[in-house]
Each structure stands twice: as C-alpha cells, then as structure tokens.
PDB file of C-alpha atoms in Angstrom:
ATOM      1  CA  UNK A   1     -17.235 -23.786 -56.333  1.00 49.00           C
ATOM      2  CA  UNK A   2     -15.068 -20.673 -55.995  1.00 49.00           C
ATOM      3  CA  UNK A   3     -13.857 -19.907 -52.484  1.00 50.00           C
ATOM      4  CA  UNK A   4     -14.554 -16.366 -51.332  1.00 54.00           C
ATOM      5  CA  UNK A   5     -11.034 -15.313 -50.304  1.00 53.00           C
ATOM      6  CA  UNK A   6     -12.270 -11.966 -48.983  1.00 49.00           C
ATOM      7  CA  UNK A   7     -14.591 -13.603 -46.457  1.00 49.00           C
ATOM      8  CA  UNK A   8     -11.890 -16.133 -45.533  1.00 57.00           C
ATOM      9  CA  UNK A   9      -9.338 -13.356 -44.924  1.00 52.00           C
ATOM     10  CA  UNK A  10     -11.796 -11.376 -42.816  1.00 56.00           C
ATOM     11  CA  UNK A  11     -12.551 -14.399 -40.627  1.00 59.00           C
ATOM     12  CA  UNK A  12      -8.839 -15.111 -40.225  1.00 62.00           C
ATOM     13  CA  UNK A  13      -8.076 -11.494 -39.259  1.00 61.00           C
ATOM     14  CA  UNK A  14     -10.909 -11.541 -36.729  1.00 65.00           C
ATOM     15  CA  UNK A  15      -9.561 -14.758 -35.236  1.00 65.00           C
ATOM     16  CA  UNK A  16      -6.030 -13.353 -34.803  1.00 65.00           C
ATOM     17  CA  UNK A  17      -7.371 -10.069 -33.402  1.00 67.00           C
ATOM     18  CA  UNK A  18      -9.272 -12.070 -30.775  1.00 69.00           C
ATOM     19  CA  UNK A  19      -6.125 -13.999 -29.862  1.00 72.00           C
ATOM     20  CA  UNK A  20      -4.149 -10.756 -29.510  1.00 72.00           C
ATOM     21  CA  UNK A  21      -6.801  -9.311 -27.184  1.00 72.00           C
ATOM     22  CA  UNK A  22      -6.723 -12.460 -25.055  1.00 71.00           C
ATOM     23  CA  UNK A  23      -2.931 -12.227 -24.720  1.00 74.00           C
ATOM     24  CA  UNK A  24      -3.168  -8.542 -23.697  1.00 75.00           C
ATOM     25  CA  UNK A  25      -5.904  -9.302 -21.148  1.00 71.00           C
ATOM     26  CA  UNK A  26      -3.815 -12.086 -19.615  1.00 69.00           C
ATOM     27  CA  UNK A  27      -0.812  -9.756 -19.316  1.00 70.00           C
ATOM     28  CA  UNK A  28      -2.965  -7.118 -17.602  1.00 66.00           C
ATOM     29  CA  UNK A  29      -4.224  -9.701 -15.115  1.00 60.00           C
ATOM     30  CA  UNK A  30      -0.619 -10.588 -14.256  1.00 63.00           C
ATOM     31  CA  UNK A  31       0.284  -6.918 -13.851  1.00 61.00           C
ATOM     32  CA  UNK A  32       2.820  -7.091 -16.687  1.00 64.00           C
ATOM     33  CA  UNK A  33       1.285  -4.200 -18.613  1.00 66.00           C
ATOM     34  CA  UNK A  34      -0.877  -1.320 -17.359  1.00 64.00           C
ATOM     35  CA  UNK A  35      -4.384  -0.593 -18.471  1.00 63.00           C
ATOM     36  CA  UNK A  36      -4.219   1.823 -21.440  1.00 62.00           C
ATOM     37  CA  UNK A  37      -4.635   5.485 -20.573  1.00 56.00           C
ATOM     38  CA  UNK A  38      -8.053   6.519 -21.950  1.00 51.00           C
ATOM     39  CA  UNK A  39      -6.632   9.966 -22.782  1.00 50.00           C
ATOM     40  CA  UNK A  40      -4.616   8.312 -25.531  1.00 52.00           C
ATOM     41  CA  UNK A  41      -7.667   6.837 -27.204  1.00 48.00           C
ATOM     42  CA  UNK A  42      -8.598   8.485 -30.470  1.00 42.00           C
ATOM     43  CA  UNK A  43     -12.254   8.576 -29.698  1.00 43.00           C
ATOM     44  CA  UNK A  44     -13.462  10.939 -27.012  1.00 41.00           C
ATOM     45  CA  UNK A  45     -14.498   9.182 -23.809  1.00 46.00           C
ATOM     46  CA  UNK A  46     -15.940  10.349 -20.552  1.00 54.00           C
ATOM     47  CA  UNK A  47     -13.260  10.761 -17.873  1.00 72.00           C
ATOM     48  CA  UNK A  48     -13.282   8.070 -15.194  1.00 75.00           C
ATOM     49  CA  UNK A  49     -14.519   9.113 -11.787  1.00 79.00           C
ATOM     50  CA  UNK A  50     -14.058   6.891  -8.732  1.00 73.00           C
ATOM     51  CA  UNK A  51     -17.245   5.334  -7.357  1.00 75.00           C
ATOM     52  CA  UNK A  52     -18.583   6.602  -4.076  1.00 77.00           C
ATOM     53  CA  UNK A  53     -17.782   4.172  -1.262  1.00 77.00           C
ATOM     54  CA  UNK A  54     -19.483   3.938   2.096  1.00 77.00           C
ATOM     55  CA  UNK A  55     -17.379   5.081   5.091  1.00 78.00           C
ATOM     56  CA  UNK A  56     -17.155   1.472   6.266  1.00 87.00           C
ATOM     57  CA  UNK A  57     -16.063   0.058   2.901  1.00 90.00           C
ATOM     58  CA  UNK A  58     -12.594  -0.393   1.373  1.00 93.00           C
ATOM     59  CA  UNK A  59     -11.649  -1.807  -2.020  1.00 94.00           C
ATOM     60  CA  UNK A  60      -8.335  -3.656  -2.159  1.00 96.00           C
ATOM     61  CA  UNK A  61      -6.676  -4.957  -5.302  1.00 94.00           C
ATOM     62  CA  UNK A  62      -3.572  -6.819  -6.447  1.00 94.00           C
ATOM     63  CA  UNK A  63      -2.747 -10.486  -5.843  1.00 94.00           C
ATOM     64  CA  UNK A  64      -0.437 -10.096  -2.803  1.00 93.00           C
ATOM     65  CA  UNK A  65      -2.682  -7.478  -1.199  1.00 95.00           C
ATOM     66  CA  UNK A  66      -5.893  -9.461  -1.594  1.00 96.00           C
ATOM     67  CA  UNK A  67      -4.377 -12.775  -0.536  1.00 95.00           C
ATOM     68  CA  UNK A  68      -2.994 -11.174   2.651  1.00 95.00           C
ATOM     69  CA  UNK A  69      -6.381  -9.604   3.399  1.00 95.00           C
ATOM     70  CA  UNK A  70      -8.188 -12.932   2.948  1.00 95.00           C
ATOM     71  CA  UNK A  71      -5.687 -14.592   5.290  1.00 94.00           C
ATOM     72  CA  UNK A  72      -6.116 -11.881   7.941  1.00 95.00           C
ATOM     73  CA  UNK A  73      -8.680 -13.056  10.524  1.00 94.00           C
ATOM     74  CA  UNK A  74      -9.346  -9.441  11.543  1.00 93.00           C
ATOM     75  CA  UNK A  75     -10.635  -8.569   8.071  1.00 94.00           C
ATOM     76  CA  UNK A  76     -14.373  -8.597   7.486  1.00 95.00           C
ATOM     77  CA  UNK A  77     -14.786  -9.540   3.831  1.00 95.00           C
ATOM     78  CA  UNK A  78     -17.735  -8.416   1.710  1.00 95.00           C
ATOM     79  CA  UNK A  79     -17.115  -9.704  -1.823  1.00 95.00           C
ATOM     80  CA  UNK A  80     -14.317 -10.902  -4.076  1.00 96.00           C
ATOM     81  CA  UNK A  81     -14.402  -9.901  -7.748  1.00 95.00           C
ATOM     82  CA  UNK A  82     -11.848 -11.887  -9.715  1.00 94.00           C
ATOM     83  CA  UNK A  83     -11.009 -13.124 -13.193  1.00 94.00           C
ATOM     84  CA  UNK A  84     -10.793 -16.856 -13.753  1.00 92.00           C
ATOM     85  CA  UNK A  85      -7.026 -16.667 -14.250  1.00 92.00           C
ATOM     86  CA  UNK A  86      -6.449 -14.579 -11.102  1.00 93.00           C
ATOM     87  CA  UNK A  87      -8.625 -16.932  -9.045  1.00 92.00           C
ATOM     88  CA  UNK A  88      -6.239 -19.777  -9.872  1.00 92.00           C
ATOM     89  CA  UNK A  89      -3.222 -17.660  -8.975  1.00 93.00           C
ATOM     90  CA  UNK A  90      -4.753 -16.606  -5.634  1.00 91.00           C
ATOM     91  CA  UNK A  91      -4.672 -20.246  -4.488  1.00 88.00           C
ATOM     92  CA  UNK A  92      -7.532 -19.857  -2.018  1.00 88.00           C
ATOM     93  CA  UNK A  93      -9.253 -23.159  -2.705  1.00 83.00           C
ATOM     94  CA  UNK A  94     -12.647 -23.980  -4.254  1.00 85.00           C
ATOM     95  CA  UNK A  95     -15.058 -21.064  -4.470  1.00 85.00           C
ATOM     96  CA  UNK A  96     -17.890 -23.012  -2.813  1.00 84.00           C
ATOM     97  CA  UNK A  97     -15.724 -23.537   0.287  1.00 85.00           C
ATOM     98  CA  UNK A  98     -15.274 -19.804   0.934  1.00 87.00           C
ATOM     99  CA  UNK A  99     -17.406 -17.946   3.455  1.00 89.00           C
ATOM    100  CA  UNK A 100     -17.762 -14.813   1.293  1.00 92.00           C
ATOM    101  CA  UNK A 101     -19.301 -14.306  -2.164  1.00 94.00           C
ATOM    102  CA  UNK A 102     -17.109 -14.550  -5.266  1.00 93.00           C
ATOM    103  CA  UNK A 103     -17.941 -12.947  -8.620  1.00 93.00           C
ATOM    104  CA  UNK A 104     -16.098 -13.955 -11.796  1.00 94.00           C
ATOM    105  CA  UNK A 105     -15.398 -10.851 -13.897  1.00 94.00           C
ATOM    106  CA  UNK A 106     -13.255  -9.638 -16.794  1.00 93.00           C
ATOM    107  CA  UNK A 107     -10.262  -7.269 -16.514  1.00 92.00           C
ATOM    108  CA  UNK A 108     -12.375  -4.582 -18.166  1.00 91.00           C
ATOM    109  CA  UNK A 109     -15.009  -4.905 -15.421  1.00 91.00           C
ATOM    110  CA  UNK A 110     -12.331  -4.146 -12.825  1.00 92.00           C
ATOM    111  CA  UNK A 111     -10.951  -1.266 -14.897  1.00 90.00           C
ATOM    112  CA  UNK A 112     -14.366   0.386 -14.690  1.00 89.00           C
ATOM    113  CA  UNK A 113     -14.429   0.008 -10.895  1.00 90.00           C
ATOM    114  CA  UNK A 114     -10.802   0.881 -10.083  1.00 91.00           C
ATOM    115  CA  UNK A 115      -9.780   3.235 -12.869  1.00 88.00           C
ATOM    116  CA  UNK A 116      -7.274   3.048 -15.713  1.00 83.00           C
ATOM    117  CA  UNK A 117      -4.151   3.427 -13.557  1.00 82.00           C
ATOM    118  CA  UNK A 118      -4.812   0.602 -11.085  1.00 87.00           C
ATOM    119  CA  UNK A 119      -2.712  -2.506 -11.768  1.00 90.00           C
ATOM    120  CA  UNK A 120      -5.260  -4.828 -10.202  1.00 93.00           C
ATOM    121  CA  UNK A 121      -3.896  -8.116 -11.625  1.00 92.00           C
ATOM    122  CA  UNK A 122      -7.445  -9.332 -12.128  1.00 94.00           C
ATOM    123  CA  UNK A 123      -8.640  -9.169  -8.523  1.00 95.00           C
ATOM    124  CA  UNK A 124     -10.564  -6.761  -6.283  1.00 96.00           C
ATOM    125  CA  UNK A 125     -11.732  -7.387  -2.709  1.00 96.00           C
ATOM    126  CA  UNK A 126     -14.435  -5.354  -0.984  1.00 96.00           C
ATOM    127  CA  UNK A 127     -13.937  -5.304   2.795  1.00 95.00           C
ATOM    128  CA  UNK A 128     -14.602  -3.388   5.985  1.00 95.00           C
ATOM    129  CA  UNK A 129     -11.729  -1.257   7.350  1.00 93.00           C
ATOM    130  CA  UNK A 130      -9.421  -2.885   9.868  1.00 93.00           C
ATOM    131  CA  UNK A 131     -10.263  -2.412  13.566  1.00 90.00           C
ATOM    132  CA  UNK A 132      -9.030   0.780  15.237  1.00 86.00           C
ATOM    133  CA  UNK A 133      -5.919   0.247  17.375  1.00 86.00           C
ATOM    134  CA  UNK A 134      -4.897   2.207  20.477  1.00 87.00           C
ATOM    135  CA  UNK A 135      -1.420   3.322  21.502  1.00 90.00           C
ATOM    136  CA  UNK A 136      -1.608   1.627  24.879  1.00 85.00           C
ATOM    137  CA  UNK A 137      -1.751  -1.732  23.117  1.00 84.00           C
ATOM    138  CA  UNK A 138       1.824  -1.137  21.884  1.00 89.00           C
ATOM    139  CA  UNK A 139       3.532  -0.903  25.271  1.00 82.00           C
ATOM    140  CA  UNK A 140       5.304  -4.242  24.833  1.00 86.00           C
ATOM    141  CA  UNK A 141       6.699  -3.465  21.385  1.00 92.00           C
ATOM    142  CA  UNK A 142      10.335  -2.221  21.426  1.00 95.00           C
ATOM    143  CA  UNK A 143      10.211  -0.405  18.058  1.00 97.00           C
ATOM    144  CA  UNK A 144       7.620   1.930  16.568  1.00 97.00           C
ATOM    145  CA  UNK A 145       7.539   4.187  13.528  1.00 97.00           C
ATOM    146  CA  UNK A 146       5.791   7.573  13.656  1.00 97.00           C
ATOM    147  CA  UNK A 147       5.038   9.646  10.535  1.00 97.00           C
ATOM    148  CA  UNK A 148       4.522  13.404  10.758  1.00 96.00           C
ATOM    149  CA  UNK A 149       2.112  14.139   7.899  1.00 92.00           C
ATOM    150  CA  UNK A 150       3.635  11.922   5.219  1.00 94.00           C
ATOM    151  CA  UNK A 151       0.967  12.389   2.567  1.00 92.00           C
ATOM    152  CA  UNK A 152       1.893  10.093  -0.340  1.00 93.00           C
ATOM    153  CA  UNK A 153       0.149   6.697   0.004  1.00 94.00           C
ATOM    154  CA  UNK A 154       2.864   5.077  -2.127  1.00 93.00           C
ATOM    155  CA  UNK A 155       5.528   6.230   0.344  1.00 94.00           C
ATOM    156  CA  UNK A 156       3.465   5.176   3.359  1.00 96.00           C
ATOM    157  CA  UNK A 157       2.850   1.769   1.781  1.00 96.00           C
ATOM    158  CA  UNK A 158       6.569   1.291   1.127  1.00 95.00           C
ATOM    159  CA  UNK A 159       7.330   2.367   4.709  1.00 96.00           C
ATOM    160  CA  UNK A 160       4.819  -0.175   6.032  1.00 96.00           C
ATOM    161  CA  UNK A 161       6.507  -2.943   4.101  1.00 96.00           C
ATOM    162  CA  UNK A 162       9.907  -1.962   5.516  1.00 96.00           C
ATOM    163  CA  UNK A 163       8.474  -1.637   9.040  1.00 97.00           C
ATOM    164  CA  UNK A 164       7.184  -5.214   8.854  1.00 96.00           C
ATOM    165  CA  UNK A 165      10.554  -6.420   7.560  1.00 96.00           C
ATOM    166  CA  UNK A 166      12.346  -4.926  10.588  1.00 96.00           C
ATOM    167  CA  UNK A 167       9.780  -6.058  13.141  1.00 95.00           C
ATOM    168  CA  UNK A 168       8.296  -2.675  14.078  1.00 96.00           C
ATOM    169  CA  UNK A 169       5.204  -2.869  16.258  1.00 96.00           C
ATOM    170  CA  UNK A 170       3.143  -0.230  14.460  1.00 96.00           C
ATOM    171  CA  UNK A 171       3.115   2.659  12.024  1.00 97.00           C
ATOM    172  CA  UNK A 172       1.559   5.704  13.676  1.00 97.00           C
ATOM    173  CA  UNK A 173       0.404   8.752  11.738  1.00 95.00           C
ATOM    174  CA  UNK A 174      -1.994  11.665  11.901  1.00 92.00           C
ATOM    175  CA  UNK A 175      -5.600  11.624  10.741  1.00 90.00           C
ATOM    176  CA  UNK A 176      -5.105  14.838   8.781  1.00 88.00           C
ATOM    177  CA  UNK A 177      -2.612  15.140   5.926  1.00 88.00           C
ATOM    178  CA  UNK A 178      -2.020  11.392   5.881  1.00 91.00           C
ATOM    179  CA  UNK A 179      -3.482   8.657   3.665  1.00 92.00           C
ATOM    180  CA  UNK A 180      -6.380   6.626   4.980  1.00 91.00           C
ATOM    181  CA  UNK A 181      -6.732   2.895   4.444  1.00 91.00           C
ATOM    182  CA  UNK A 182      -7.252   2.483   0.697  1.00 91.00           C
ATOM    183  CA  UNK A 183      -6.528   0.334  -2.314  1.00 92.00           C
ATOM    184  CA  UNK A 184      -3.539   2.471  -3.343  1.00 92.00           C
ATOM    185  CA  UNK A 185      -2.010   2.332   0.148  1.00 94.00           C
ATOM    186  CA  UNK A 186      -2.595  -1.405   0.466  1.00 94.00           C
ATOM    187  CA  UNK A 187      -1.224  -2.156  -3.026  1.00 93.00           C
ATOM    188  CA  UNK A 188       1.929  -0.140  -2.265  1.00 93.00           C
ATOM    189  CA  UNK A 189       2.323  -2.047   1.003  1.00 94.00           C
ATOM    190  CA  UNK A 190       1.953  -5.362  -0.879  1.00 91.00           C
ATOM    191  CA  UNK A 191       0.272  -7.169   2.006  1.00 93.00           C
ATOM    192  CA  UNK A 192       2.009  -5.334   4.864  1.00 95.00           C
ATOM    193  CA  UNK A 193      -1.175  -3.438   5.780  1.00 96.00           C
ATOM    194  CA  UNK A 194      -2.520  -6.735   7.120  1.00 96.00           C
ATOM    195  CA  UNK A 195       0.640  -7.432   9.144  1.00 95.00           C
ATOM    196  CA  UNK A 196       1.210  -4.242  11.149  1.00 95.00           C
ATOM    197  CA  UNK A 197      -1.163  -1.871  12.969  1.00 95.00           C
ATOM    198  CA  UNK A 198      -1.713   1.400  11.112  1.00 95.00           C
ATOM    199  CA  UNK A 199      -2.745   3.818  13.844  1.00 95.00           C
ATOM    200  CA  UNK A 200      -4.066   7.267  12.975  1.00 94.00           C
ATOM    201  CA  UNK A 201      -4.162   9.748  15.842  1.00 93.00           C
ATOM    202  CA  UNK A 202      -5.676  13.219  16.184  1.00 92.00           C
ATOM    203  CA  UNK A 203      -2.778  15.117  17.749  1.00 95.00           C
ATOM    204  CA  UNK A 204       0.815  13.998  17.176  1.00 96.00           C
ATOM    205  CA  UNK A 205       2.319  15.918  20.101  1.00 96.00           C
ATOM    206  CA  UNK A 206      -0.172  14.332  22.498  1.00 96.00           C
ATOM    207  CA  UNK A 207       0.574  10.906  21.015  1.00 96.00           C
ATOM    208  CA  UNK A 208       4.313  11.398  21.499  1.00 97.00           C
ATOM    209  CA  UNK A 209       3.635  12.385  25.111  1.00 96.00           C
ATOM    210  CA  UNK A 210       1.677   9.165  25.573  1.00 96.00           C
ATOM    211  CA  UNK A 211       4.540   7.160  24.076  1.00 96.00           C
ATOM    212  CA  UNK A 212       6.912   8.814  26.545  1.00 97.00           C
ATOM    213  CA  UNK A 213       4.684   7.656  29.392  1.00 95.00           C
ATOM    214  CA  UNK A 214       4.782   4.128  27.958  1.00 94.00           C
ATOM    215  CA  UNK A 215       8.585   4.208  28.168  1.00 95.00           C
ATOM    216  CA  UNK A 216       9.517   5.004  24.571  1.00 97.00           C
ATOM    217  CA  UNK A 217      12.487   7.180  23.672  1.00 97.00           C
ATOM    218  CA  UNK A 218      11.390   9.237  20.670  1.00 97.00           C
ATOM    219  CA  UNK A 219      13.922  10.259  18.015  1.00 97.00           C
ATOM    220  CA  UNK A 220      13.057  12.696  15.247  1.00 96.00           C
ATOM    221  CA  UNK A 221      14.944  12.299  11.979  1.00 95.00           C
ATOM    222  CA  UNK A 222      16.237  15.651  10.729  1.00 90.00           C
ATOM    223  CA  UNK A 223      18.939  16.377   8.161  1.00 84.00           C
ATOM    224  CA  UNK A 224      20.257  19.105  10.487  1.00 83.00           C
ATOM    225  CA  UNK A 225      20.085  16.957  13.606  1.00 87.00           C
ATOM    226  CA  UNK A 226      22.888  17.616  16.144  1.00 90.00           C
ATOM    227  CA  UNK A 227      24.042  13.986  16.294  1.00 90.00           C
ATOM    228  CA  UNK A 228      24.085  10.925  14.023  1.00 93.00           C
ATOM    229  CA  UNK A 229      21.253   8.483  14.678  1.00 94.00           C
ATOM    230  CA  UNK A 230      23.601   5.794  16.026  1.00 92.00           C
ATOM    231  CA  UNK A 231      24.817   8.164  18.735  1.00 92.00           C
ATOM    232  CA  UNK A 232      21.356   9.409  19.704  1.00 93.00           C
ATOM    233  CA  UNK A 233      19.693   6.053  20.355  1.00 94.00           C
ATOM    234  CA  UNK A 234      19.225   5.012  23.953  1.00 94.00           C
ATOM    235  CA  UNK A 235      16.991   2.766  26.018  1.00 92.00           C
ATOM    236  CA  UNK A 236      15.269  -0.475  25.104  1.00 94.00           C
ATOM    237  CA  UNK A 237      12.118   1.024  23.526  1.00 96.00           C
ATOM    238  CA  UNK A 238      12.441   3.447  20.604  1.00 97.00           C
ATOM    239  CA  UNK A 239       9.938   5.332  18.468  1.00 97.00           C
ATOM    240  CA  UNK A 240      11.392   6.820  15.272  1.00 98.00           C
ATOM    241  CA  UNK A 241       9.666   9.959  13.972  1.00 97.00           C
ATOM    242  CA  UNK A 242       9.936  10.925  10.293  1.00 96.00           C
ATOM    243  CA  UNK A 243       8.666  14.098   8.667  1.00 93.00           C
ATOM    244  CA  UNK A 244       6.761  14.762   5.491  1.00 87.00           C
ATOM    245  CA  UNK A 245       8.175  14.788   1.993  1.00 78.00           C
ATOM    246  CA  UNK A 246       9.975  18.088   1.493  1.00 79.00           C
ATOM    247  CA  UNK A 247       8.984  19.904   4.702  1.00 84.00           C
ATOM    248  CA  UNK A 248      10.336  17.413   7.204  1.00 89.00           C
ATOM    249  CA  UNK A 249       9.291  17.504  10.853  1.00 94.00           C
ATOM    250  CA  UNK A 250       6.963  20.251  12.019  1.00 94.00           C
ATOM    251  CA  UNK A 251       8.291  22.646  14.656  1.00 94.00           C
ATOM    252  CA  UNK A 252       5.950  21.325  17.366  1.00 95.00           C
ATOM    253  CA  UNK A 253       7.119  17.784  16.661  1.00 96.00           C
ATOM    254  CA  UNK A 254      10.768  18.869  16.829  1.00 95.00           C
ATOM    255  CA  UNK A 255      10.103  20.372  20.247  1.00 96.00           C
ATOM    256  CA  UNK A 256       8.281  17.293  21.560  1.00 97.00           C
ATOM    257  CA  UNK A 257      10.599  14.400  20.638  1.00 97.00           C
ATOM    258  CA  UNK A 258      13.298  13.368  23.119  1.00 97.00           C
ATOM    259  CA  UNK A 259      16.074  13.878  20.568  1.00 96.00           C
ATOM    260  CA  UNK A 260      16.758  15.005  17.029  1.00 96.00           C
ATOM    261  CA  UNK A 261      19.211  12.982  14.946  1.00 95.00           C
ATOM    262  CA  UNK A 262      20.487  12.828  11.396  1.00 92.00           C
ATOM    263  CA  UNK A 263      21.455  10.080   9.016  1.00 92.00           C
ATOM    264  CA  UNK A 264      25.120  10.634   8.211  1.00 88.00           C
ATOM    265  CA  UNK A 265      25.635  10.567   4.444  1.00 85.00           C
ATOM    266  CA  UNK A 266      29.162  11.235   3.153  1.00 82.00           C
ATOM    267  CA  UNK A 267      28.082  11.619  -0.474  1.00 85.00           C
ATOM    268  CA  UNK A 268      27.005  14.692  -2.411  1.00 82.00           C
ATOM    269  CA  UNK A 269      23.301  14.049  -1.743  1.00 81.00           C
ATOM    270  CA  UNK A 270      22.304  14.814   1.849  1.00 72.00           C
ATOM    271  CA  UNK A 271      18.606  13.901   1.810  1.00 77.00           C
ATOM    272  CA  UNK A 272      16.667  10.786   0.897  1.00 84.00           C
ATOM    273  CA  UNK A 273      13.120   9.837   0.029  1.00 89.00           C
ATOM    274  CA  UNK A 274      11.239   9.306   3.288  1.00 92.00           C
ATOM    275  CA  UNK A 275      10.725   5.584   2.618  1.00 93.00           C
ATOM    276  CA  UNK A 276      14.471   5.091   2.038  1.00 93.00           C
ATOM    277  CA  UNK A 277      15.301   7.085   5.166  1.00 94.00           C
ATOM    278  CA  UNK A 278      12.860   4.934   7.138  1.00 96.00           C
ATOM    279  CA  UNK A 279      14.587   1.745   5.992  1.00 96.00           C
ATOM    280  CA  UNK A 280      18.042   2.969   7.066  1.00 95.00           C
ATOM    281  CA  UNK A 281      16.762   4.303  10.390  1.00 96.00           C
ATOM    282  CA  UNK A 282      14.888   1.080  11.172  1.00 97.00           C
ATOM    283  CA  UNK A 283      17.981  -0.992  10.443  1.00 96.00           C
ATOM    284  CA  UNK A 284      20.184   1.165  12.695  1.00 96.00           C
ATOM    285  CA  UNK A 285      17.609   1.113  15.498  1.00 96.00           C
ATOM    286  CA  UNK A 286      17.154  -2.646  15.242  1.00 95.00           C
ATOM    287  CA  UNK A 287      20.949  -3.057  15.639  1.00 95.00           C
ATOM    288  CA  UNK A 288      20.835  -0.881  18.752  1.00 95.00           C
ATOM    289  CA  UNK A 289      17.987  -2.912  20.249  1.00 94.00           C
ATOM    290  CA  UNK A 290      19.753  -6.208  19.512  1.00 91.00           C
ATOM    291  CA  UNK A 291      22.796  -5.001  21.450  1.00 87.00           C
ATOM    292  CA  UNK A 292      20.564  -4.090  24.391  1.00 75.00           C
ATOM    293  CA  UNK A 293      19.153  -7.622  24.559  1.00 77.00           C
ATOM    294  CA  UNK A 294      22.453  -9.429  23.928  1.00 68.00           C
TER     295      UNK A 294
END
C-alpha cells in the first residue's frame, strides 16, 4: 500500500498550525503580546464598536485588577468571564465555592467584548460601580490628592497607584473632563482603584473650600509657582492639587488654593508628566507630614 504523502503533510501542517495558535493564545492570556490590530488584517472587517453598558455596570479586566475587585468587599460582582488558564492564575478557589457566576471563555470571546487593544490577560469581570464617597468622610486623612481636569485615564490610573503607595486618603477629581470608573482606568491603576476612594465632585472650587473647612492646607502645583514645594508645605493635613496635561491648573483653581508651589528641577527639562509630578509631590509631602508627627 502506497502512503499518500500529500495527505500526511497536510495533516502534519494542520497539527503544527494548531499548536502555534495555542501558544499565541496562551501568550495573549498572560498579557505578553497584544491582540492583533484588525486594521492590519488583509481581509476587510467591520470596525469594533464598544458594547453599550448600563449606567450601573462596569467591565474590569486584567489579572491584578480583577483579583483586587473580587477581594474588595464593597464591590458588587455580576459575572466573571475567564479562560481556563487565567482562572488558575487568579487563585480564587473552586468555581462552585464562589458567590457569583463564572463563565469559561476563550481569549477571542473577550476580544469581541473588550476590543482589540485591551490586554485583558484572559479575564473580564462585570460589576456595579463602587459606592459614592463624600469629602466629609476624609477629615481624618492627613494627605489627599486633587486633580484639576486630568483627562487621560492612563495618567489617572498611574496617579492612583502612586497615591496608594504613599498612603493618600483619596483621589479627588471633577465629574466633567475627567475619566469615570472604567476598565481602562482600573487596568492602569492595577488594583489601586479598589484601595483608595476615587471621588468625583461637581465644582472644584467649592470642594477646595470644603477641604479648607476640614482643616486641609491646599497646595497647587505650578511650574511658575513662587516657592518650591518643600518650602510651601505647612500644617498637618495637606491636599495637593495638580492640573491637567498641558494646560495645568485653571485660573479659578489657582485663586482658590492656599498656596502655589513648584517642583524645583535643575535640569534642562522644567515640566513632567502629571503622574510623575504627582509621585514626587506625594513623596515630598509625606516627608513633611512625617516630620510633623515625629
């Protein structure tokens, strides 16, 4: 009997192609490679449009983000969609012991829900938004961070992570021209959204006035500030105020804060990304507060 080498070669090629796809899928689940941009596909495809979500629904993704949300008792969980590999890496115990539904999916299923640019690592969690927080609940916190219309959710997420690292009591921002609670914001914060109140207020000047009544000394960061930050800090409760990318603090905000201060930078570059500036300012303020309690 003569062996059909053509059929044998075709079967072998199919086998290796399947293995290659499995390796790529595993890498996408681990976040090692992004989902391919559909614009680069040779065949014409319909552009991805985000699904409509209810006002009381948020989709979170990424291993650190989802694990932190599951561990947060204030989160109301709706459903977990996860690949088999990601479920193991989440380390949340047997599925039948969880008090929320779990759906096993493929990476491609999540791509369709979250879009081609989301590095979801094989996991998506549908939840309710976190409870609304009020400024008066922060009266016992010695350090707050206030954002004046910082619009980029990646920057706000990075700032949240830094704020948690330095023990800030909250990140306060405006409802308009600021990112709402979302998957992009939460992924950029890498779990920090669950660890620090994210308070969105209607009027920033009014909020600063309320912080003054609660005993906070408010300092606005400005590259043209009259004094370095270290020399402007005073008191045992401080709220740092940072402006938007490019425009900085609005005029009304500049007029409302207790003081304007700059970050002294001896190098050629005199301005930093807002998330980097927040990290330096938080460190300097934390040093000031430690001296006050020593």
